[in-house]
Structures are given as structure tokens and as C-alpha cells.
């Protein structure tokens, strides 16, 4: 038997209910469950309920594993993006900006400006990701917001900022140029991945 | 998948071999193909298959095509150029492993060679 569009929607909703939030993972698992139910035959409602009940835990585990595998790939993509010539230029530009600021102010204050730029860019990245996830309901496992990495940078900077300022002008310039370039690379990667996934799942 | 590390370690190679033979496949199709080839001896669960497919995709060994089939989206996987080269390497590695294991398992102790 072939499932109707309504029955496919029902599978999708059932998977959403048990926590399969990312659209790409849900689409793939919906197809898997639908093909299995089609092959098995029987009463659709009863078979779907039985499948979800029996496989709820393993489906959640699969979802987690799929997410980690894909987001690891997305993080690797950030490092690939960083090797592009445009990002070397961005690093030099940020480094130059920090050096310029250090001509007019002490390292602590220049560091604060570098940190402020990082916060604004990270906030943009996070808000855009959250908007897509909650408003458009289009959230893909491979187009993550890199919030964990941003948080690591944030806390490292908060705790090491003073120590960094004491380490000298060169350390301040390199550090803030680096974190801002990485954050821009995360934005570029997130956008690229989002476009790729959106074109796949129209 | 049989709950043995021996099988789990070979899952990626099995997937790549099947894709090499069949061009492009989707998840459920891979599980059924494995079941068919092994006469039901080996069955890959979705919990093992899909994370492995996503990992291979993230490593750039698999390419993806998504199509609308029977009222739903279906994700097909196929080997990339790198994936094709890697399949040859991994199969050679697996064959060598099997050969060595067979030699070890079938080895009859020779008293002359004992230390």
C-alpha cells in the first residue's frame, strides 16, 4: 500500500512530538518509517503507534547521533572556510584595526572594543539562528548556529581578558583579530550550509 | 546490526561497497539490501545506519540528492570521487584483515615451530 500525504504528515508530526526537531533528520526518518509501514501493510494508525512506542528511545538516540555527526562536519567546514584567502584578509584587517586602536588607548580598552565587536557579531549569529528555528521552523542539523563555540570564546575572553591585556599589545591584537575572524567564518559557514539545506528540502 | 564490534567496525565499508555497486541508494534500501545479501543473517538498524551515513557525508565521501517520492522527501546517497577512491582502500584493508584472521583462526599448531 502507498501512504497518503495526510498519513505522511502524521508520521512527521509523530516524530516531531518525540523530539526529532531538525527538519532534515525528520524528513529522512519519516521516509524510513513510511517505507517500512508500506512494506509491512496492516492498519496505518495501529502500526504507526506501535512503531513509535517500540522505537521511541532508539529514534531519539539516532537523532542525537545524526545531529552530532552532521554538526561535527559543520564545525570542520568552519575551519575550511578560515583557510579561504578572504578570511586571511579579514584577519589582517582586524589585526590592523586593533593595532590602530592601541595607538590611542591602553590594551585593556582596545580589548574591550575587540570584545564588543565579537559580542555584536555573535549576537547576530545567534538571533538569526533562533529566528529560523522558532519562527520559520526551518532548522537543519547541518546549519547550526555554532552557539557552543561562541560560548567557549565568550567565557575564555571574560576570564582571560585582563591577563591578555597584561600580556602586551601583540597578544591583544592577535587574540581579538582571531576570535572575530572565526566568528565571521561561522556566519559565512552557517549561511552557506543553510542555503544548501534549504535548496534540498524545498 | 549484529551486536558485535567486528560488524560495527565494518559498517562504513559495507555501506560504501553497496553504494559502489548500486550507484545511489536511500537508507531503507540499504538495510533491505544487506538483509537480502546475507539471507537475513545481518540486519542494520536505523540507529547504526543513519549516523554512519551522516558521518560519511560530513567527511565528504558521500554526496546527497533529495527527491520527492510518494508524497515525501527521500534522501539518496552516492559516492563522491574521494568516496570511490576510499572504498577501494577500505575494501582492500578489510580483505587483508579477513585473510589475516582466517590464517590465525585456521592455524594448526606445528610442534617444530613452537618456542
Short mmCIF file of N, CA, C and O in Angstrom, two decimals, chain B residues 15-98:
data_model
loop_
_atom_site.label_atom_id
_atom_site.label_comp_id
_atom_site.label_asym_id
_atom_site.label_seq_id
_atom_site.Cartn_x
_atom_site.Cartn_y
_atom_site.Cartn_z
N UNK B 15 28.57 -0.08 3.71
CA UNK B 15 27.74 0.96 3.06
C UNK B 15 28.42 1.42 1.76
O UNK B 15 27.79 1.51 0.70
N UNK B 16 29.71 1.69 1.85
CA UNK B 16 30.43 2.20 0.67
C UNK B 16 30.48 1.17 -0.45
O UNK B 16 30.36 1.51 -1.62
N UNK B 17 30.64 -0.09 -0.08
CA UNK B 17 30.66 -1.17 -1.08
C UNK B 17 29.30 -1.24 -1.80
O UNK B 17 29.24 -1.36 -3.03
N UNK B 18 28.21 -1.16 -1.01
CA UNK B 18 26.87 -1.23 -1.61
C UNK B 18 26.64 -0.04 -2.55
O UNK B 18 26.06 -0.20 -3.63
N UNK B 19 27.09 1.13 -2.14
CA UNK B 19 26.91 2.32 -2.99
C UNK B 19 27.78 2.24 -4.24
O UNK B 19 27.38 2.71 -5.30
N UNK B 20 28.92 1.61 -4.12
CA UNK B 20 29.79 1.44 -5.28
C UNK B 20 29.10 0.54 -6.31
O UNK B 20 29.15 0.79 -7.52
N UNK B 21 28.40 -0.49 -5.81
CA UNK B 21 27.74 -1.44 -6.71
C UNK B 21 26.43 -0.91 -7.28
O UNK B 21 26.06 -1.22 -8.41
N UNK B 22 25.71 -0.13 -6.45
CA UNK B 22 24.35 0.26 -6.85
C UNK B 22 24.20 1.71 -7.30
O UNK B 22 23.09 2.15 -7.58
N UNK B 23 25.27 2.47 -7.30
CA UNK B 23 25.17 3.87 -7.73
C UNK B 23 24.66 4.76 -6.63
O UNK B 23 25.42 5.34 -5.89
N UNK B 24 23.34 4.84 -6.48
CA UNK B 24 22.80 5.64 -5.38
C UNK B 24 21.71 4.85 -4.66
O UNK B 24 20.98 4.08 -5.29
N UNK B 25 21.63 5.06 -3.37
CA UNK B 25 20.65 4.31 -2.56
C UNK B 25 20.13 5.21 -1.44
O UNK B 25 20.79 6.16 -1.05
N UNK B 26 18.96 4.85 -0.91
CA UNK B 26 18.45 5.56 0.27
C UNK B 26 18.52 4.62 1.47
O UNK B 26 18.72 3.41 1.31
N UNK B 27 18.36 5.20 2.67
CA UNK B 27 18.60 4.47 3.90
C UNK B 27 17.89 3.12 4.00
O UNK B 27 18.55 2.09 4.20
N UNK B 28 16.58 3.11 3.82
CA UNK B 28 15.81 1.88 3.99
C UNK B 28 16.27 0.82 2.99
O UNK B 28 16.36 -0.36 3.31
N UNK B 29 16.58 1.29 1.77
CA UNK B 29 17.03 0.40 0.70
C UNK B 29 18.33 -0.32 1.11
O UNK B 29 18.49 -1.52 0.85
N UNK B 30 19.22 0.42 1.78
CA UNK B 30 20.49 -0.18 2.22
C UNK B 30 20.22 -1.28 3.24
O UNK B 30 20.78 -2.38 3.15
N UNK B 31 19.32 -1.01 4.20
CA UNK B 31 19.02 -2.02 5.23
C UNK B 31 18.46 -3.30 4.59
O UNK B 31 18.81 -4.41 4.99
N UNK B 32 17.59 -3.11 3.59
CA UNK B 32 16.97 -4.27 2.95
C UNK B 32 17.96 -5.05 2.10
O UNK B 32 17.91 -6.27 2.03
N UNK B 33 18.86 -4.32 1.44
CA UNK B 33 19.85 -4.95 0.58
C UNK B 33 20.78 -5.84 1.41
O UNK B 33 21.09 -6.96 1.03
N UNK B 34 21.19 -5.31 2.57
CA UNK B 34 22.09 -6.08 3.46
C UNK B 34 21.39 -7.35 3.94
O UNK B 34 21.96 -8.44 3.93
N UNK B 35 20.12 -7.19 4.30
CA UNK B 35 19.32 -8.33 4.77
C UNK B 35 19.23 -9.39 3.67
O UNK B 35 19.38 -10.58 3.91
N UNK B 36 19.00 -8.92 2.44
CA UNK B 36 18.82 -9.82 1.30
C UNK B 36 20.12 -10.57 0.99
O UNK B 36 20.11 -11.79 0.83
N UNK B 37 21.22 -9.83 0.93
CA UNK B 37 22.50 -10.44 0.57
C UNK B 37 22.92 -11.48 1.61
O UNK B 37 23.45 -12.53 1.28
N UNK B 38 22.66 -11.18 2.89
CA UNK B 38 23.11 -12.10 3.95
C UNK B 38 22.01 -13.08 4.38
O UNK B 38 22.14 -13.72 5.42
N UNK B 39 20.97 -13.18 3.58
CA UNK B 39 19.83 -14.05 3.88
C UNK B 39 19.27 -13.82 5.29
O UNK B 39 18.96 -14.76 6.02
N UNK B 40 19.19 -12.56 5.67
CA UNK B 40 18.60 -12.19 6.96
C UNK B 40 19.54 -12.35 8.15
O UNK B 40 19.17 -12.07 9.28
N UNK B 41 20.77 -12.80 7.91
CA UNK B 41 21.74 -13.01 8.99
C UNK B 41 22.16 -11.67 9.62
O UNK B 41 22.40 -11.57 10.81
N UNK B 42 22.28 -10.68 8.75
CA UNK B 42 22.76 -9.37 9.21
C UNK B 42 21.68 -8.32 8.93
O UNK B 42 21.20 -8.21 7.81
N UNK B 43 21.28 -7.61 9.97
CA UNK B 43 20.33 -6.52 9.72
C UNK B 43 20.86 -5.24 10.36
O UNK B 43 21.25 -5.23 11.52
N UNK B 44 20.89 -4.18 9.55
CA UNK B 44 21.41 -2.90 10.05
C UNK B 44 20.23 -2.09 10.58
O UNK B 44 19.26 -1.87 9.87
N UNK B 45 20.34 -1.64 11.82
CA UNK B 45 19.26 -0.82 12.39
C UNK B 45 19.44 0.63 11.93
O UNK B 45 20.56 1.04 11.58
N UNK B 46 18.34 1.40 12.00
CA UNK B 46 18.44 2.82 11.61
C UNK B 46 19.37 3.58 12.55
O UNK B 46 20.02 4.54 12.17
N UNK B 47 19.44 3.10 13.81
CA UNK B 47 20.30 3.73 14.80
C UNK B 47 21.77 3.63 14.46
O UNK B 47 22.58 4.46 14.89
N UNK B 48 22.14 2.61 13.70
CA UNK B 48 23.54 2.47 13.29
C UNK B 48 23.75 3.07 11.90
O UNK B 48 24.77 3.71 11.64
N UNK B 49 22.76 2.86 11.04
CA UNK B 49 22.92 3.27 9.63
C UNK B 49 22.97 4.78 9.42
O UNK B 49 23.93 5.29 8.82
N UNK B 50 21.95 5.49 9.90
CA UNK B 50 21.85 6.93 9.55
C UNK B 50 23.00 7.77 10.13
O UNK B 50 23.54 8.61 9.40
N UNK B 51 23.40 7.56 11.39
CA UNK B 51 24.57 8.33 11.86
C UNK B 51 25.81 8.03 11.02
O UNK B 51 26.60 8.93 10.73
N UNK B 52 25.96 6.77 10.60
CA UNK B 52 27.13 6.40 9.77
C UNK B 52 27.05 7.12 8.42
O UNK B 52 28.06 7.64 7.93
N UNK B 53 25.86 7.18 7.84
CA UNK B 53 25.69 7.88 6.55
C UNK B 53 26.00 9.37 6.70
O UNK B 53 26.68 9.96 5.86
N UNK B 54 25.51 9.96 7.80
CA UNK B 54 25.76 11.40 8.03
C UNK B 54 27.25 11.67 8.24
O UNK B 54 27.76 12.69 7.80
N UNK B 55 27.92 10.74 8.91
CA UNK B 55 29.36 10.91 9.17
C UNK B 55 30.13 10.83 7.85
O UNK B 55 31.01 11.66 7.59
N UNK B 56 29.77 9.86 7.02
CA UNK B 56 30.45 9.72 5.73
C UNK B 56 30.18 10.94 4.84
O UNK B 56 31.07 11.39 4.11
N UNK B 57 28.97 11.47 4.95
CA UNK B 57 28.62 12.68 4.18
C UNK B 57 29.46 13.87 4.67
O UNK B 57 30.02 14.62 3.86
N UNK B 58 29.57 14.00 6.00
CA UNK B 58 30.36 15.11 6.57
C UNK B 58 31.84 14.99 6.22
O UNK B 58 32.53 16.00 6.09
N UNK B 59 32.30 13.76 6.03
CA UNK B 59 33.70 13.55 5.66
C UNK B 59 33.95 13.78 4.18
O UNK B 59 35.07 13.68 3.70
N UNK B 60 32.87 14.04 3.45
CA UNK B 60 33.00 14.32 2.01
C UNK B 60 33.12 13.06 1.17
O UNK B 60 33.49 13.12 0.01
N UNK B 61 32.76 11.90 1.76
CA UNK B 61 32.85 10.65 1.00
C UNK B 61 31.55 10.33 0.28
O UNK B 61 31.53 9.55 -0.66
N UNK B 62 30.45 10.92 0.75
CA UNK B 62 29.15 10.70 0.12
C UNK B 62 28.55 12.02 -0.34
O UNK B 62 28.72 13.05 0.32
N UNK B 63 27.83 11.93 -1.44
CA UNK B 63 27.10 13.08 -1.95
C UNK B 63 25.60 12.79 -1.76
O UNK B 63 25.22 11.63 -1.63
N UNK B 64 24.81 13.85 -1.73
CA UNK B 64 23.39 13.66 -1.40
C UNK B 64 22.48 14.27 -2.46
O UNK B 64 22.78 15.32 -3.01
N UNK B 65 21.40 13.56 -2.76
CA UNK B 65 20.36 14.11 -3.65
C UNK B 65 19.02 13.89 -2.94
O UNK B 65 18.76 12.78 -2.48
N UNK B 66 18.24 14.95 -2.83
CA UNK B 66 16.93 14.80 -2.18
C UNK B 66 15.84 14.93 -3.24
O UNK B 66 15.83 15.89 -4.00
N UNK B 67 14.96 13.95 -3.30
CA UNK B 67 13.88 13.96 -4.30
C UNK B 67 12.54 13.70 -3.63
O UNK B 67 12.49 13.05 -2.59
N UNK B 68 11.48 14.19 -4.27
CA UNK B 68 10.14 13.91 -3.74
C UNK B 68 9.65 12.59 -4.36
O UNK B 68 9.55 12.47 -5.57
N UNK B 69 9.42 11.62 -3.51
CA UNK B 69 8.96 10.30 -3.95
C UNK B 69 7.77 9.88 -3.09
O UNK B 69 7.86 9.96 -1.86
N UNK B 70 6.67 9.47 -3.71
CA UNK B 70 5.49 9.01 -2.98
C UNK B 70 5.09 9.95 -1.84
O UNK B 70 4.99 9.53 -0.68
N UNK B 71 4.91 11.20 -2.14
CA UNK B 71 4.42 12.22 -1.19
C UNK B 71 5.40 12.60 -0.08
O UNK B 71 5.01 13.19 0.92
N UNK B 72 6.65 12.19 -0.20
CA UNK B 72 7.60 12.54 0.85
C UNK B 72 8.99 12.78 0.24
O UNK B 72 9.24 12.44 -0.90
N UNK B 73 9.86 13.38 1.08
CA UNK B 73 11.22 13.64 0.62
C UNK B 73 12.06 12.38 0.85
O UNK B 73 11.96 11.77 1.91
N UNK B 74 12.85 12.05 -0.15
CA UNK B 74 13.74 10.89 0.01
C UNK B 74 15.17 11.33 -0.25
O UNK B 74 15.45 11.98 -1.25
N UNK B 75 16.04 10.95 0.67
CA UNK B 75 17.45 11.35 0.56
C UNK B 75 18.26 10.18 0.00
O UNK B 75 18.33 9.12 0.62
N UNK B 76 18.83 10.41 -1.18
CA UNK B 76 19.66 9.38 -1.81
C UNK B 76 21.13 9.69 -1.55
O UNK B 76 21.54 10.85 -1.58
N UNK B 77 21.90 8.65 -1.32
CA UNK B 77 23.34 8.81 -1.11
C UNK B 77 24.09 8.18 -2.27
O UNK B 77 23.69 7.13 -2.78
N UNK B 78 25.18 8.83 -2.68
CA UNK B 78 26.08 8.22 -3.67
C UNK B 78 27.52 8.60 -3.32
O UNK B 78 27.75 9.61 -2.63
N UNK B 79 28.44 7.82 -3.84
CA UNK B 79 29.85 8.07 -3.52
C UNK B 79 30.36 9.29 -4.28
O UNK B 79 30.03 9.49 -5.44
N UNK B 80 31.19 10.08 -3.62
CA UNK B 80 31.87 11.17 -4.31
C UNK B 80 33.14 10.57 -4.95
O UNK B 80 33.43 9.39 -4.74
N UNK B 81 33.87 11.39 -5.66
CA UNK B 81 35.11 10.90 -6.28
C UNK B 81 36.07 10.39 -5.19
O UNK B 81 36.66 9.32 -5.32
N UNK B 82 36.16 11.18 -4.11
CA UNK B 82 37.00 10.77 -2.97
C UNK B 82 36.48 9.49 -2.35
O UNK B 82 37.25 8.64 -1.93
N UNK B 83 35.16 9.39 -2.27
CA UNK B 83 34.50 8.22 -1.70
C UNK B 83 34.82 6.96 -2.49
O UNK B 83 35.04 5.89 -1.91
N UNK B 84 34.87 7.10 -3.82
CA UNK B 84 35.18 5.94 -4.68
C UNK B 84 36.60 5.44 -4.41
O UNK B 84 36.83 4.24 -4.29
N UNK B 85 37.52 6.40 -4.28
CA UNK B 85 38.92 6.02 -4.01
C UNK B 85 39.03 5.37 -2.63
O UNK B 85 39.71 4.37 -2.44
N UNK B 86 38.32 5.98 -1.66
CA UNK B 86 38.37 5.49 -0.28
C UNK B 86 37.75 4.09 -0.18
O UNK B 86 38.22 3.27 0.62
N UNK B 87 36.72 3.82 -0.99
CA UNK B 87 36.09 2.49 -0.97
C UNK B 87 37.10 1.42 -1.38
O UNK B 87 37.18 0.36 -0.73
N UNK B 88 37.86 1.71 -2.41
CA UNK B 88 38.88 0.76 -2.88
C UNK B 88 39.87 0.48 -1.75
O UNK B 88 40.17 -0.68 -1.44
N UNK B 89 40.32 1.55 -1.08
CA UNK B 89 41.29 1.39 0.02
C UNK B 89 40.70 0.58 1.17
O UNK B 89 41.34 -0.32 1.70
N UNK B 90 39.47 0.96 1.56
CA UNK B 90 38.86 0.29 2.72
C UNK B 90 38.55 -1.17 2.45
O UNK B 90 38.65 -2.02 3.33
N UNK B 91 38.15 -1.46 1.19
CA UNK B 91 37.86 -2.86 0.85
C UNK B 91 39.14 -3.69 0.87
O UNK B 91 39.13 -4.82 1.36
N UNK B 92 40.21 -3.09 0.35
CA UNK B 92 41.50 -3.80 0.36
C UNK B 92 41.93 -4.08 1.80
O UNK B 92 42.40 -5.18 2.13
N UNK B 93 41.71 -3.06 2.66
CA UNK B 93 42.07 -3.19 4.08
C UNK B 93 41.24 -4.29 4.75
O UNK B 93 41.76 -5.11 5.50
N UNK B 94 39.94 -4.30 4.43
CA UNK B 94 39.04 -5.29 5.02
C UNK B 94 39.40 -6.70 4.54
O UNK B 94 39.41 -7.65 5.34
N UNK B 95 39.69 -6.83 3.24
CA UNK B 95 40.06 -8.14 2.70
C UNK B 95 41.34 -8.66 3.36
O UNK B 95 41.44 -9.84 3.68
N UNK B 96 42.28 -7.76 3.56
CA UNK B 96 43.54 -8.15 4.19
C UNK B 96 43.29 -8.59 5.64
O UNK B 96 43.85 -9.58 6.10
N UNK B 97 42.41 -7.86 6.30
CA UNK B 97 42.05 -8.19 7.69
C UNK B 97 41.43 -9.59 7.76
O UNK B 97 41.80 -10.41 8.59
N UNK B 98 40.48 -9.85 6.81
CA UNK B 98 39.80 -11.16 6.80
C UNK B 98 40.82 -12.28 6.53
O UNK B 98 40.81 -13.31 7.19
#
